[in-house]
Coordinates of C-alpha atoms and ligand atoms in Angstrom, one line a residue:
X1 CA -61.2 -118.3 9.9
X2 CA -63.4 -121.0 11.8
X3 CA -65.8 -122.5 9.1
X4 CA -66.1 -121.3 5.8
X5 CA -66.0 -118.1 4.4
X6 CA -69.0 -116.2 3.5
X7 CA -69.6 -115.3 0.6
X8 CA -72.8 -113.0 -1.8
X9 CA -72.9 -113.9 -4.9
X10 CA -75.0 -110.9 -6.7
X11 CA -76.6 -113.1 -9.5
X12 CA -76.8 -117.0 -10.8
X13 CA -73.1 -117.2 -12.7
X14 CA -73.2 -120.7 -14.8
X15 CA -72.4 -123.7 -12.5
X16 CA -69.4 -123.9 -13.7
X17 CA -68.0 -121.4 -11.7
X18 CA -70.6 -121.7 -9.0
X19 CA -70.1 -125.3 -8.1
X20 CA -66.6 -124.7 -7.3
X21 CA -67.5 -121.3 -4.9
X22 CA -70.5 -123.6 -3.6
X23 CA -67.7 -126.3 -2.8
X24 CA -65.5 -123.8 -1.0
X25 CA -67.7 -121.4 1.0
X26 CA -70.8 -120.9 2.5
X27 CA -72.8 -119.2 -0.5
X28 CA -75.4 -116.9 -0.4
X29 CA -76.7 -116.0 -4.1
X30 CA -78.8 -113.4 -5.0
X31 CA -81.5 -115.1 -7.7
X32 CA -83.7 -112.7 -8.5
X33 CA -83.8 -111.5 -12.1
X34 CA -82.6 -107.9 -11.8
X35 CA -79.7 -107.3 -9.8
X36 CA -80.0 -107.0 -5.7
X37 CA -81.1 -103.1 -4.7
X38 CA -78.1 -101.3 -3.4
X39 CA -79.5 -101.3 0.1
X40 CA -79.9 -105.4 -0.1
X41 CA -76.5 -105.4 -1.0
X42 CA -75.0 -103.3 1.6
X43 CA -77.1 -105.0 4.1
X44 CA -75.9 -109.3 2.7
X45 CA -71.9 -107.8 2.3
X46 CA -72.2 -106.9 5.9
X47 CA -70.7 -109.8 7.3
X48 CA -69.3 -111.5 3.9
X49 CA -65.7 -112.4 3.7
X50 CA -66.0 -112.2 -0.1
X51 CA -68.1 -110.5 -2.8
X52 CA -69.2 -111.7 -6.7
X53 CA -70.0 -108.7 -8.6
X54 CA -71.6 -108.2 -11.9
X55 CA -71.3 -105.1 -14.2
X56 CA -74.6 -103.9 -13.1
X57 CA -73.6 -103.6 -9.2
X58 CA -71.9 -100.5 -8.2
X59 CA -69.3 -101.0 -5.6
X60 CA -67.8 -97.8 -4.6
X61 CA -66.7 -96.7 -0.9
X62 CA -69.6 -96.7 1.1
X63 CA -70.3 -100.2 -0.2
X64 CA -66.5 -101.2 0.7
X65 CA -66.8 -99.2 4.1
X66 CA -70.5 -101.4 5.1
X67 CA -68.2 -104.6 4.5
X68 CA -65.6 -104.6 7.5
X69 CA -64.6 -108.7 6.6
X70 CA -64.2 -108.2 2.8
X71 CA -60.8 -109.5 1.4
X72 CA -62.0 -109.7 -2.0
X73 CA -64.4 -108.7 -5.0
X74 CA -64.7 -111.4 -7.9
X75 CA -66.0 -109.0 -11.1
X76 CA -68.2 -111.2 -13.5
X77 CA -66.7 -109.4 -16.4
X78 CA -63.6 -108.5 -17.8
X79 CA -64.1 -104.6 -17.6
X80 CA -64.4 -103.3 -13.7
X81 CA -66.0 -100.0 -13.7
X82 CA -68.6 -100.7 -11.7
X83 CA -65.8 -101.0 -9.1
X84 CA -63.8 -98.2 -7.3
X85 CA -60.6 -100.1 -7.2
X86 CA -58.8 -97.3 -5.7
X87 CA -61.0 -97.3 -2.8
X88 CA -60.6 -101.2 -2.7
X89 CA -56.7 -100.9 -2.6
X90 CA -57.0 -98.5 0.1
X91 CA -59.0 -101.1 1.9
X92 CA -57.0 -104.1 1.5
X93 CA -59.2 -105.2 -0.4
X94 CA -58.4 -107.6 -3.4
X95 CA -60.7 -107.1 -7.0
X96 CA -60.2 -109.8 -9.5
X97 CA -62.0 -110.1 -13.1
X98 CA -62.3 -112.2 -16.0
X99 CA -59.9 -111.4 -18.6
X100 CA -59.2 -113.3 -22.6
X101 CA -61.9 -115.9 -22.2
X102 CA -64.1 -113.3 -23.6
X103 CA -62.3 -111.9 -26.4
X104 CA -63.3 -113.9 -29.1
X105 CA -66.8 -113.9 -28.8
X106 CA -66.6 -110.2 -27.8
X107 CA -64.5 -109.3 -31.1
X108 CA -67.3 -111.7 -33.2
X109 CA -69.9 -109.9 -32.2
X110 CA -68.6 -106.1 -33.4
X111 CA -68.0 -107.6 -36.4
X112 CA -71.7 -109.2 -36.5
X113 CA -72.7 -106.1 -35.6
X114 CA -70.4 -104.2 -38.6
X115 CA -71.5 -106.5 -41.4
X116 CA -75.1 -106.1 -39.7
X117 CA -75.0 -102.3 -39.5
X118 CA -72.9 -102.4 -43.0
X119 CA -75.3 -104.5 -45.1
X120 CA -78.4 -103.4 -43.6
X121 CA -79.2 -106.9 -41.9
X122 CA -81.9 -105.7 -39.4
X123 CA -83.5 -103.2 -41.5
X124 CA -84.3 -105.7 -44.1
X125 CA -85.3 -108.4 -41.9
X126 CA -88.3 -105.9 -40.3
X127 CA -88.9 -104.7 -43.8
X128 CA -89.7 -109.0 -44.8
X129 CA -91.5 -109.1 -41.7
X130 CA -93.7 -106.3 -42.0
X131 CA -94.7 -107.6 -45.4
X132 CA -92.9 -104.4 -47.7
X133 CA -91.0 -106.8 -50.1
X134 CA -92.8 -106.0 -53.3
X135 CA -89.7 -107.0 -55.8
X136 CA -85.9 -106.9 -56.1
X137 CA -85.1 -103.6 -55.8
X138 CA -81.9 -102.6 -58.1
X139 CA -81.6 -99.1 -56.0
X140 CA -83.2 -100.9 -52.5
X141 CA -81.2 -101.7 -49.0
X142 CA -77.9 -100.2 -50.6
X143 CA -74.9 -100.5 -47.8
X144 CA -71.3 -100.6 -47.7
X145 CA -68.4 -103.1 -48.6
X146 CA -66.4 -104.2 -46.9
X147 CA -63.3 -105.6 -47.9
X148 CA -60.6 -103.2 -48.4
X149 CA -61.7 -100.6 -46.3
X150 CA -60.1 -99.0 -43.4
X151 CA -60.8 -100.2 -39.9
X152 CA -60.4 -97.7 -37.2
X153 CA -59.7 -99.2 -33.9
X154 CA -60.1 -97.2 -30.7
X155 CA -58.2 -99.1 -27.4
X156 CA -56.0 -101.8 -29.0
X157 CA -56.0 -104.4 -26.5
X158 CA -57.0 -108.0 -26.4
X159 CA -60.3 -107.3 -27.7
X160 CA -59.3 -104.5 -30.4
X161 CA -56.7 -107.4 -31.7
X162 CA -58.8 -110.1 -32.1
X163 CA -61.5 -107.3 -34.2
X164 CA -58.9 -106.0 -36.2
X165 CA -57.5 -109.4 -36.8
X166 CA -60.7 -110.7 -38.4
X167 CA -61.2 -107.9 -40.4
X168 CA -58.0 -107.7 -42.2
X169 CA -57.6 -111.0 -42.4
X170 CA -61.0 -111.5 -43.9
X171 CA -61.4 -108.7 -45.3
X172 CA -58.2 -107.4 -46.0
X173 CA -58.7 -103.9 -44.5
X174 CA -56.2 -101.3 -43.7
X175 CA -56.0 -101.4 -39.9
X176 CA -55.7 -97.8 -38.0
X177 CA -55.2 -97.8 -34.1
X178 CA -55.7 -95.3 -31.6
X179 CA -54.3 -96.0 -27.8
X180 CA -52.4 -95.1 -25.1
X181 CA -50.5 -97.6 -25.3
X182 CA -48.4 -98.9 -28.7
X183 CA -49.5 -102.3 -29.7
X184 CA -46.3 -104.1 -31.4
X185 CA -48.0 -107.1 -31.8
X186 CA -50.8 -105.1 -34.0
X187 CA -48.3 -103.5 -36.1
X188 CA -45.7 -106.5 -37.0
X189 CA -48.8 -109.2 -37.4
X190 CA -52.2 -106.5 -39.1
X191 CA -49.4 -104.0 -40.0
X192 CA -51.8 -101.5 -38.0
X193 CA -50.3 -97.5 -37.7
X194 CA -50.7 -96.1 -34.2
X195 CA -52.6 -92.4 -34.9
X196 CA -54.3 -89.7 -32.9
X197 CA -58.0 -90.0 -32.9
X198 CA -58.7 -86.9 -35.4
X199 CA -57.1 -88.9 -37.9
X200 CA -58.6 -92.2 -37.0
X201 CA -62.0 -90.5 -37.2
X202 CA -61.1 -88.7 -40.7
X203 CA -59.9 -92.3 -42.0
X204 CA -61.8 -94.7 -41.1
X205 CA -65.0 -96.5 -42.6
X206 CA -65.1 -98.5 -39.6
X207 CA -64.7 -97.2 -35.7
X208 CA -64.7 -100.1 -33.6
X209 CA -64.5 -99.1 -29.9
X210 CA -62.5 -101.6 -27.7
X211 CA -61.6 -98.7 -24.8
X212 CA -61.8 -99.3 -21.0
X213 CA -64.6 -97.0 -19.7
X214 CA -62.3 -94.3 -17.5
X215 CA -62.5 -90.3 -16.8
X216 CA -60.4 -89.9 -20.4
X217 CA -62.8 -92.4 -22.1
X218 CA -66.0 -91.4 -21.2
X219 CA -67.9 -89.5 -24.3
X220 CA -65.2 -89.6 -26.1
X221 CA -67.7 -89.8 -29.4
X222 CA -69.5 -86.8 -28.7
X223 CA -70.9 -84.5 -31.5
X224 CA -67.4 -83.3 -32.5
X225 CA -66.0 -86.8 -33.1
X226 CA -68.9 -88.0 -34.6
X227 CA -69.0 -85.1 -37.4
X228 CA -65.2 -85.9 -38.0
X229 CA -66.4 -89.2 -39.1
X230 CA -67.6 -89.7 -43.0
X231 CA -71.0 -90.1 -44.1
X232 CA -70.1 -93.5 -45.1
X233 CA -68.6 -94.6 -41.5
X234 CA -70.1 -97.1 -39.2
X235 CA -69.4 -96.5 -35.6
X236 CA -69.6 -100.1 -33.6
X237 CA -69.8 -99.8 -29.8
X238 CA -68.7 -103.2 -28.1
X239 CA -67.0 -101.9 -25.0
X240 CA -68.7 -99.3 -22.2
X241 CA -72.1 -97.3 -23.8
X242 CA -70.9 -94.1 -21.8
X243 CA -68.1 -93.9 -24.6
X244 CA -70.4 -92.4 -26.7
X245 CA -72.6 -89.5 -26.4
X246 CA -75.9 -91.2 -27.2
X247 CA -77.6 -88.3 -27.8
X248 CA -75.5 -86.8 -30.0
X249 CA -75.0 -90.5 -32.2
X250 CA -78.8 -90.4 -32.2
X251 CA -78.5 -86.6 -34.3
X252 CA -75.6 -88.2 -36.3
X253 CA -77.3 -90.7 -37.2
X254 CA -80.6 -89.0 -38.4
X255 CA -78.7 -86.2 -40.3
X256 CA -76.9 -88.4 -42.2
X257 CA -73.8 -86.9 -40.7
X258 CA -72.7 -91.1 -40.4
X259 CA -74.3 -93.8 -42.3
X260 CA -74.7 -96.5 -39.2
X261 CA -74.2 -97.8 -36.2
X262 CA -74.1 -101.2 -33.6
X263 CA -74.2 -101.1 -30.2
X264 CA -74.0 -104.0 -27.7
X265 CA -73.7 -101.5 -25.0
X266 CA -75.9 -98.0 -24.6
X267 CA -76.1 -95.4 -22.3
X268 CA -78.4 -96.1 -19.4
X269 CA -78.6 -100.0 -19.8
X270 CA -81.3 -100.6 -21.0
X271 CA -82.1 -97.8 -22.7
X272 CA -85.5 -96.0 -22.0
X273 CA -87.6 -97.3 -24.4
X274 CA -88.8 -94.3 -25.8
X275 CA -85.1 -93.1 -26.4
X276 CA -85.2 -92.0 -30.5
X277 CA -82.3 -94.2 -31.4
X278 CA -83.9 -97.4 -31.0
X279 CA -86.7 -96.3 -33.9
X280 CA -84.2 -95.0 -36.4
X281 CA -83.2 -97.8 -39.0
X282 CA -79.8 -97.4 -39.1
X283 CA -78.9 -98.8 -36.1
X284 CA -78.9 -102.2 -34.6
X285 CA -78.4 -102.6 -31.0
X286 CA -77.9 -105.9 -29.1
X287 CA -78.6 -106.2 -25.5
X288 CA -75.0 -106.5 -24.3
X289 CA -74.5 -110.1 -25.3
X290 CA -71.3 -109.9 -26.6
X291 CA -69.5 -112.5 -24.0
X292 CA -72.9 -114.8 -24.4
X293 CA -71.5 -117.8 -25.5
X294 CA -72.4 -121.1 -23.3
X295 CA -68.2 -122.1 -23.6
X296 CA -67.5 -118.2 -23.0
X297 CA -69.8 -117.4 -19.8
X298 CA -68.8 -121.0 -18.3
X299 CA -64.9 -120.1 -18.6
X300 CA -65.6 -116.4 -17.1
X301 CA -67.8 -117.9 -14.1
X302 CA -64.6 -120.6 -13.3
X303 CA -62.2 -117.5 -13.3
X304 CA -64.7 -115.4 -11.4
X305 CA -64.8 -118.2 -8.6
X306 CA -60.7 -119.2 -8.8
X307 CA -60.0 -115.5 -8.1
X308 CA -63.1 -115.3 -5.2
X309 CA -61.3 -118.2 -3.7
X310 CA -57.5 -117.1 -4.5
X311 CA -58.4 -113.5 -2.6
X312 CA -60.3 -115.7 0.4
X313 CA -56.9 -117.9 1.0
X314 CA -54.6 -114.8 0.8
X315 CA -53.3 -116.3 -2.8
X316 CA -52.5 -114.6 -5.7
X317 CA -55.6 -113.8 -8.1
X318 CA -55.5 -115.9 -11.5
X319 CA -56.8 -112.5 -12.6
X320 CA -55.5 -109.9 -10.5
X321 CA -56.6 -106.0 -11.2
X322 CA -55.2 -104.3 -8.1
X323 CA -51.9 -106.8 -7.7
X324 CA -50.4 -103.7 -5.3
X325 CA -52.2 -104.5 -2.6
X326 CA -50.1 -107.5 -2.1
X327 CA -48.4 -107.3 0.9
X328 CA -51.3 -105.2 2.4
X329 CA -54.4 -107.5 1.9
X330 CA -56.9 -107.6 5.0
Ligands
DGY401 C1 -67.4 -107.6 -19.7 O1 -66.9 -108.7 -19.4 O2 -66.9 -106.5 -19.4 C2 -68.5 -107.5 -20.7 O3 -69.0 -106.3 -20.9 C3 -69.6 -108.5 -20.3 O4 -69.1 -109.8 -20.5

């Protein structure tokens, strides 16, 4: 390669990670506040030798196909959806992302958002605000406790752990799990059961969803789930919003059929704002800021650039999703 490498960075990362891609390549960076248009994109990963992505940039084939130099795309987040790594394999193409720097702040904010939803946090707040507190109220903001319940976590991974971790630690709850894949380390350390997700639903007070957002994941909370759920659960929605049927929460949630929910992520992002959930009172959304932590983003945008610049030197990515297409890169 004569020079250095072009590269499109699709939004200001923290410096961080930016000086370091700055250092390395020539940069062009996309700072506009929404993300570029999908036919700026195509048009700036034209001649670019490497890509940063961010969850809201969809990078499928065509995108791949409009980007004949392209050894690598550098995800600003851990999960990659918004990427079609299959069609990036096929392409030699490398796709890194941004794994366990986030999983603490990610697993403090579903439990912010469970003692939030549980305790009625929000709700009371508006209810101060809008000047409605007459007295203390004996039968007034009533929630749900807490410690010793039973946490039902859907997609034990890093994330799932670290939730499940502070609640029965702190709260000493009885820790369901429902995956794939067994998690030892969940069983010997938050002696957590492995169960199917009927039974999980039926058990829980707490679903905390931690899945990846796939063809088996997606609505996997729809209407049926939801009413095997108690009217005392709290559904908290961390991970992809297309896990749950929005629609159908929204109906669970005004009939009672579950007491609450909190959602970092919905289903479009942002919602429309006329979308019913966001007036009923028993639910508390955040606007996906579960990574958004000054320590956390700055340690996602240094992985982001180390695997940029890994997949631009033909090196092995710090945080690799599609490792087999080693031996096949462009
Ligand atoms: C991720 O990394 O996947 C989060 O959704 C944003 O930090």
């Amino acid at each position: 390669m004569v020079g250095k490498p072009k590269v499109f960075v699709t939004r200001v990362i923290p410096e961080a990670g930016l000086a370091l891609i700055r250092e390395a390549c020539e940069a062009d960076v996309w700072s506009g506040e929404l993300p570029p248009p999908e036919a700026v994109l195509r048009a700036k990963v034209a001649d670019c030798d490497g890509l940063v992505s961010l969850l809201t940039d969809r990078i499928d084939a065509a995108l791949l196909d409009a980007a004949p130099r392209l050894k690598v795309v550098s995800n600003f987040a851990v999960g990659f959806n918004n990427i079609d790594v299959a069609a990036a394999t096929a392409r030699g193409i490398c796709v890194g992302n941004t794994p366990g720097v986030l999983t603490d702040a990610t697993a403090d904010m579903a439990f912010c958002l469970l003692i939030a939803a549980a305790r009625r946090v929000v709700e009371g707040h508006l209810h101060v605000q809008a000047g409605r507190w007459k007295t203390w109220e004996p039968l007034g903001h009533l929630g749900q406790d807490l410690v010793g319940r039973t946490l039902g976590i859907v997609g034990m991974g890093r994330i799932g752990l670290a939730m499940a971790r502070r609640c029965r630690g702190g709260w000493g709850m009885r820790v369901l799990y429902h995956d794939r894949i067994r998690n030892e380390q969940a069983e010997r350390e938050l002696e957590a059961q492995l169960v199917d997700l009927d039974t999980l639903l039926r058990e829980a007070d707490f679903v905390s969803l931690h899945a990846d957002l796939n063809e088996q994941t997606r609505g996997i909370i729809n209407a049926a789930a939801l009413r095997k759920m108690k009217p005392t659960a709290i559904l908290i929605n961390t991970a992809r919003g297309p896990l749950v049927d929005q629609k159908a929460l929204t109906e669970a949630l005004q009939t009672g059929i579950i007491f609450a929910a909190g959602l970092d992520v919905t289903d479009p992002e942002p919602p429309d704002p006329d979308d019913p959930l966001l007036r009923l009172p028993n639910v508390v959304i955040a606007p996906h800021i579960a990574s958004a932590t000054v320590r956390t983003r700055n340690a996602m945008a240094e992985i982001c650039a180390r695997n940029l610049l890994a997949g631009l030197r033909g090196e092995p990515l710090p945080a690799w999703v599609n490792p087999e297409v080693a031996g096949r890169r462009r």
